[in-house]
PDB file of C-alpha atoms in Angstrom:
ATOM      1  CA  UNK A   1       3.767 -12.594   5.893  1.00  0.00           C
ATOM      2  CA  UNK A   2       5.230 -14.200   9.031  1.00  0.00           C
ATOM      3  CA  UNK A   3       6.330 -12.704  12.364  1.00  0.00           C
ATOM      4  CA  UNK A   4      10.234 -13.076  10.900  1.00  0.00           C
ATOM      5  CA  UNK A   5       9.537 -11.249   8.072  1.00  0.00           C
ATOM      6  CA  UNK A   6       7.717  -7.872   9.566  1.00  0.00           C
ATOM      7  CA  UNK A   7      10.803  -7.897  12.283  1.00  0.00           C
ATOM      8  CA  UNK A   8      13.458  -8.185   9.860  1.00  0.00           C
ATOM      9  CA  UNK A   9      11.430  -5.542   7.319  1.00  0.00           C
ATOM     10  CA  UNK A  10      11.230  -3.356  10.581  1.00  0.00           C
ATOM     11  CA  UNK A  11      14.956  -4.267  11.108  1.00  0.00           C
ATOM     12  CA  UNK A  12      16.011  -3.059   7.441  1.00  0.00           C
ATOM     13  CA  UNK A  13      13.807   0.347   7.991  1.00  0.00           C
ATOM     14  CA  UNK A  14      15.204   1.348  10.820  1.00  0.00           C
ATOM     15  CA  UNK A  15      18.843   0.791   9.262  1.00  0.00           C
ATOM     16  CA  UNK A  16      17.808   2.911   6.834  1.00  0.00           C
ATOM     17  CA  UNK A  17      16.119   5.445   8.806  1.00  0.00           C
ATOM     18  CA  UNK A  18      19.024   6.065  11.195  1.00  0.00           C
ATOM     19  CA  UNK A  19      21.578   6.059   8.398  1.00  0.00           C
ATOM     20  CA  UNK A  20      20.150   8.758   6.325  1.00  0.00           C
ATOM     21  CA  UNK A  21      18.172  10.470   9.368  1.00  0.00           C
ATOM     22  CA  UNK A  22      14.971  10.135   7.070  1.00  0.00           C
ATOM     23  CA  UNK A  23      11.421  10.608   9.077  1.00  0.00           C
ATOM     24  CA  UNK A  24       9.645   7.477   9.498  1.00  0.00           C
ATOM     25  CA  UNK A  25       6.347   7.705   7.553  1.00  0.00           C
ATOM     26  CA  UNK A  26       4.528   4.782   9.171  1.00  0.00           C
ATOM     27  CA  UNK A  27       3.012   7.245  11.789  1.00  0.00           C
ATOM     28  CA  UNK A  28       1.260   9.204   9.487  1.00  0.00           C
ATOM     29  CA  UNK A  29       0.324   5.922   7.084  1.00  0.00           C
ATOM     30  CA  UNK A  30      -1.392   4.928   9.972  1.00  0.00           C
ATOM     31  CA  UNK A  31      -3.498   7.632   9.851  1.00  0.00           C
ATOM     32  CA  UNK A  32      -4.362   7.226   6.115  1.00  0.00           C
ATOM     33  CA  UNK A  33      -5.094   3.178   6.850  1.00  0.00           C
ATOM     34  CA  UNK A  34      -7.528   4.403   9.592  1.00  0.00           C
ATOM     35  CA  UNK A  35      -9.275   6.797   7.418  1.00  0.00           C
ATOM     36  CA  UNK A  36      -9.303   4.545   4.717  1.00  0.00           C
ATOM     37  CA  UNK A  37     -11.228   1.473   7.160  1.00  0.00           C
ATOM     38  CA  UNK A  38     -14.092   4.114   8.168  1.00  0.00           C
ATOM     39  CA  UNK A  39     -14.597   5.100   4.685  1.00  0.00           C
ATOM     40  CA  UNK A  40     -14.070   2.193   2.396  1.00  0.00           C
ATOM     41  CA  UNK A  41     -14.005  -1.186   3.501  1.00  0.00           C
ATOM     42  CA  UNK A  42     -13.061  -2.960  -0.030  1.00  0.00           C
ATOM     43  CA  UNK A  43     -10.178  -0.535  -0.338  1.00  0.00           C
ATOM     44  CA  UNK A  44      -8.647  -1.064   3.153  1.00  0.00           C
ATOM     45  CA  UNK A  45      -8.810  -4.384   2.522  1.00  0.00           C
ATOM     46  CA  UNK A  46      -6.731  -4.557  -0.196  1.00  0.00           C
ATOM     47  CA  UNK A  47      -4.340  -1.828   1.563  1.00  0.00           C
ATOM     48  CA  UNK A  48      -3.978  -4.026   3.697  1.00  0.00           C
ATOM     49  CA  UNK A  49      -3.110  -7.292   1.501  1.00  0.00           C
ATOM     50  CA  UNK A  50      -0.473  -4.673  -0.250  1.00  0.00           C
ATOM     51  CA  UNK A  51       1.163  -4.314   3.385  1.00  0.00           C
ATOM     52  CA  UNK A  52       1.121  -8.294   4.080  1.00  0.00           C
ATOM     53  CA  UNK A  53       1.552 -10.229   0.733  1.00  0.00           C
ATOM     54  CA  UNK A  54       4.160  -7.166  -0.943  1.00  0.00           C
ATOM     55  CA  UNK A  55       5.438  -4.589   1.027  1.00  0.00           C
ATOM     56  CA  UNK A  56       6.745  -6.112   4.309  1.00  0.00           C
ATOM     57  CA  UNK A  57       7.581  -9.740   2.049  1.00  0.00           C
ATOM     58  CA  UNK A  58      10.255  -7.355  -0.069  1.00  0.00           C
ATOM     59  CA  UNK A  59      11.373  -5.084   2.462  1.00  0.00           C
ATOM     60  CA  UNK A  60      11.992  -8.223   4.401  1.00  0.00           C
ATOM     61  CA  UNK A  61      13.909  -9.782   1.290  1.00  0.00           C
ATOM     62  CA  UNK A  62      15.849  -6.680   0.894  1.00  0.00           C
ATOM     63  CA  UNK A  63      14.461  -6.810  -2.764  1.00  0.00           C
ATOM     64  CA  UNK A  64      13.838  -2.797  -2.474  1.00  0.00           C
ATOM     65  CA  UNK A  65      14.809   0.262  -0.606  1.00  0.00           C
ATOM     66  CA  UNK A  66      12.612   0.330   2.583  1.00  0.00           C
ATOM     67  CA  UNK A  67      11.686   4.211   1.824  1.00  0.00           C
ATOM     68  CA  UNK A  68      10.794   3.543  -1.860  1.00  0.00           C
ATOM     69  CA  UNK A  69       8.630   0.771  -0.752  1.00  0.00           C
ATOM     70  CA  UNK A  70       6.987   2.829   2.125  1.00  0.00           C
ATOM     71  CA  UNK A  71       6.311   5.588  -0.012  1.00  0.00           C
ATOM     72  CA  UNK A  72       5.127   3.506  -2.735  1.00  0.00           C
ATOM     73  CA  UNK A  73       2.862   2.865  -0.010  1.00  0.00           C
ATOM     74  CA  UNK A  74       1.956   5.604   0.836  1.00  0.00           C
ATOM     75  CA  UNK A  75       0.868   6.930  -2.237  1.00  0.00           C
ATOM     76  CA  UNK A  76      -1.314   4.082  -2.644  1.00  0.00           C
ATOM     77  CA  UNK A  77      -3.057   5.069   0.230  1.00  0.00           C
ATOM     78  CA  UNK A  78      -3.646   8.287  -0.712  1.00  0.00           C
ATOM     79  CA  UNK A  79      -4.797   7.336  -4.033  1.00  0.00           C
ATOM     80  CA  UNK A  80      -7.183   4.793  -2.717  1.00  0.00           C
ATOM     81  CA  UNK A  81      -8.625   7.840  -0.447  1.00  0.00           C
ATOM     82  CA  UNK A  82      -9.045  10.356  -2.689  1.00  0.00           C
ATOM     83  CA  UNK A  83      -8.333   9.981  -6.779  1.00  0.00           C
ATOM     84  CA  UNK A  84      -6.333  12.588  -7.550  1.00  0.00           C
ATOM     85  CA  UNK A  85      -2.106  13.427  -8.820  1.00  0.00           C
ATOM     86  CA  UNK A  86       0.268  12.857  -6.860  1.00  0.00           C
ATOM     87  CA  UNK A  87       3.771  15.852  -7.109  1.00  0.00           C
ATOM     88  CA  UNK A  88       6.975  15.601  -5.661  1.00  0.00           C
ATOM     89  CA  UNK A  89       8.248  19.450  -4.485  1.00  0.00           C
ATOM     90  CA  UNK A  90      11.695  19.921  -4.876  1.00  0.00           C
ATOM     91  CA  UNK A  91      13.470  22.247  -2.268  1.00  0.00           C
ATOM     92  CA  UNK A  92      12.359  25.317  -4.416  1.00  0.00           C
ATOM     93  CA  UNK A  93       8.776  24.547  -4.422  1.00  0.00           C
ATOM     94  CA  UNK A  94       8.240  23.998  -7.819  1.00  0.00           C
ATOM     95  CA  UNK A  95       6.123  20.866  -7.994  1.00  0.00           C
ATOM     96  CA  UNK A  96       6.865  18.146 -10.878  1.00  0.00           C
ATOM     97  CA  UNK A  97       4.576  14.977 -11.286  1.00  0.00           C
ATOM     98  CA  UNK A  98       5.633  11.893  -9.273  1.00  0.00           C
ATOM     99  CA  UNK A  99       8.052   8.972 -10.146  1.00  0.00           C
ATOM    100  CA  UNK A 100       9.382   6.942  -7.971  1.00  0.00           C
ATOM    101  CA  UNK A 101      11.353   6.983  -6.357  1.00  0.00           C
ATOM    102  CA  UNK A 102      12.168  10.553  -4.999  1.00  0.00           C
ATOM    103  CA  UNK A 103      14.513  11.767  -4.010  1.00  0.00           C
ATOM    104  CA  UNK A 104      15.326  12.494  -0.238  1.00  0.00           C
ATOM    105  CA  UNK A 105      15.177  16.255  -0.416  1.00  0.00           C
ATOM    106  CA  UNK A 106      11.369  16.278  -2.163  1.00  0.00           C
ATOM    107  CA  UNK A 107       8.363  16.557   0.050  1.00  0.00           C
ATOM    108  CA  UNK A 108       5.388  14.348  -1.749  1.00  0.00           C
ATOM    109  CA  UNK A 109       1.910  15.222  -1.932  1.00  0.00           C
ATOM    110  CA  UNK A 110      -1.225  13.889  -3.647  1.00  0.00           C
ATOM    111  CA  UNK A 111      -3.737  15.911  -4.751  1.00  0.00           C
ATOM    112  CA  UNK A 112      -7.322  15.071  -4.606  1.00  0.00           C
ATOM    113  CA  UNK A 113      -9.222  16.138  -7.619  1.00  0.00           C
ATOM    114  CA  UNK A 114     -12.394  17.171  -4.886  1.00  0.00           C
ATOM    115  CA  UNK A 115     -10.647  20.591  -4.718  1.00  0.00           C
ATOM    116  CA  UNK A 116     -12.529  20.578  -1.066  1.00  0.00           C
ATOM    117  CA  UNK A 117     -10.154  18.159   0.379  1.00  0.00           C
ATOM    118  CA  UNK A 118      -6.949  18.812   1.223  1.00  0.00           C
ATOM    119  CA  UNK A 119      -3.485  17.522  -0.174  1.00  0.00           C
ATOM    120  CA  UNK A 120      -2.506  14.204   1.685  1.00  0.00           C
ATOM    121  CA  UNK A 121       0.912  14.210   2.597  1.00  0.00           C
ATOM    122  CA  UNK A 122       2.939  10.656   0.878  1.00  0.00           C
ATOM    123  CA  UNK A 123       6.913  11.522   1.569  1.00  0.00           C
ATOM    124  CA  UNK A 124       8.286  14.133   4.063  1.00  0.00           C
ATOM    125  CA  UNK A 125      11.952  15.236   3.030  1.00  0.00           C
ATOM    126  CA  UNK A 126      14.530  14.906   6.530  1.00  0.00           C
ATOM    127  CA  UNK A 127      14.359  18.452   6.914  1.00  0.00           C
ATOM    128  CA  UNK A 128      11.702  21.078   4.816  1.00  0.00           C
ATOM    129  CA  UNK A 129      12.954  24.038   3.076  1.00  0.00           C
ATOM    130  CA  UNK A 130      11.386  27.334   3.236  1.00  0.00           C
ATOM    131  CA  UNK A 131       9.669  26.615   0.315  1.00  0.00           C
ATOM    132  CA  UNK A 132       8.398  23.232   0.814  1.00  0.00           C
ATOM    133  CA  UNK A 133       7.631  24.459   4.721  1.00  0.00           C
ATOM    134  CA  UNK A 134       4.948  27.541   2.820  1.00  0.00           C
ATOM    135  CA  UNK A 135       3.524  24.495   0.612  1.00  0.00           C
ATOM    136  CA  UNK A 136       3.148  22.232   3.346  1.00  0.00           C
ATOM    137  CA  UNK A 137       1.276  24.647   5.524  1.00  0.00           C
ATOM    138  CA  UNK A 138      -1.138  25.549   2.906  1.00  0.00           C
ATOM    139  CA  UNK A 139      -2.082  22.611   1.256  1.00  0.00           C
ATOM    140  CA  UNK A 140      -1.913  19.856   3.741  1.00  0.00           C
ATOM    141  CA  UNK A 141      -2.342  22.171   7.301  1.00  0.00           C
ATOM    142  CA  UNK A 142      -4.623  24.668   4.688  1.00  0.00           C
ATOM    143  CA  UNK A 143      -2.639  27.313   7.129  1.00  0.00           C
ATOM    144  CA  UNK A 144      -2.593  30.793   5.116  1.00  0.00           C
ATOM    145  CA  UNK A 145      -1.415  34.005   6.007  1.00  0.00           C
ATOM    146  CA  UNK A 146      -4.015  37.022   6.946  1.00  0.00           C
ATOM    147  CA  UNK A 147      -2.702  40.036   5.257  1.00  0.00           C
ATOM    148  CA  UNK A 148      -3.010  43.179   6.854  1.00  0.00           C
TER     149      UNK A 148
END
């Protein structure tokens, strides 16, 4: 990975990013990467030969979509963190098992089989439906209603 390559795979993203108004997901991949150094050196290591050696090498190619590789990413991350599924949420809420890619409109989650550990957000949708909002809030915020 050379200095060309991560500025033209940052060039393609944000190409992408303001054409289809799509959220940028490094921010919160950064957060995953830094959780993953503090609690397993191996796997950040090889999170972090993904990022140099594939991910910014075929963004920067323009082999594959910048948001399909990010979120393939992403859910590498998250499955290095905590084994688990991962679901995409359509704008309903119903939740179907992931493939990538998404599409734009589906907010995707993994879901760590420790049932004490919250769902780690892979894929935020440009804007969240009602539905996908309540599911959001609950399993990655773990925000629930009190009922009266």
């Amino acid at each position: 990975m050379s200095e060309d390559q991560t500025a033209e795979a940052d060039r393609r993203l944000h190409e992408v990013l303001e054409s289809s108004g799509a959220r940028d997901p490094r921010e919160f991949y950064r957060d995953r990467l830094r959780e993953l150094k503090s609690a397993d050196a191996p796997a950040y290591s090889k999170a972090v030969a993904y990022y140099q050696d594939r991910l910014i090498p075929e963004v920067a190619a323009g082999s594959v979509d910048p948001l399909v590789a990010w979120a393939e990413y992403g859910h590498m991350l998250a499955e290095s963190l905590a084994p688990g599924r991962t679901v995409s949420i359509d704008a309903t809420g119903s939740a179907q098992p992931y493939e990538s890619p998404t599409q734009p409109n589906q907010l995707v989650l993994h879901m760590p089989q420790n049932q004490g550990v919250r769902a780690l957000l892979v894929s935020l949708p440009t804007a969240l439906t009602p539905a996908q909002r309540a599911t959001y809030d609950v399993l990655v915020s773990g925000k629930q209603r009190h009922q009266r």
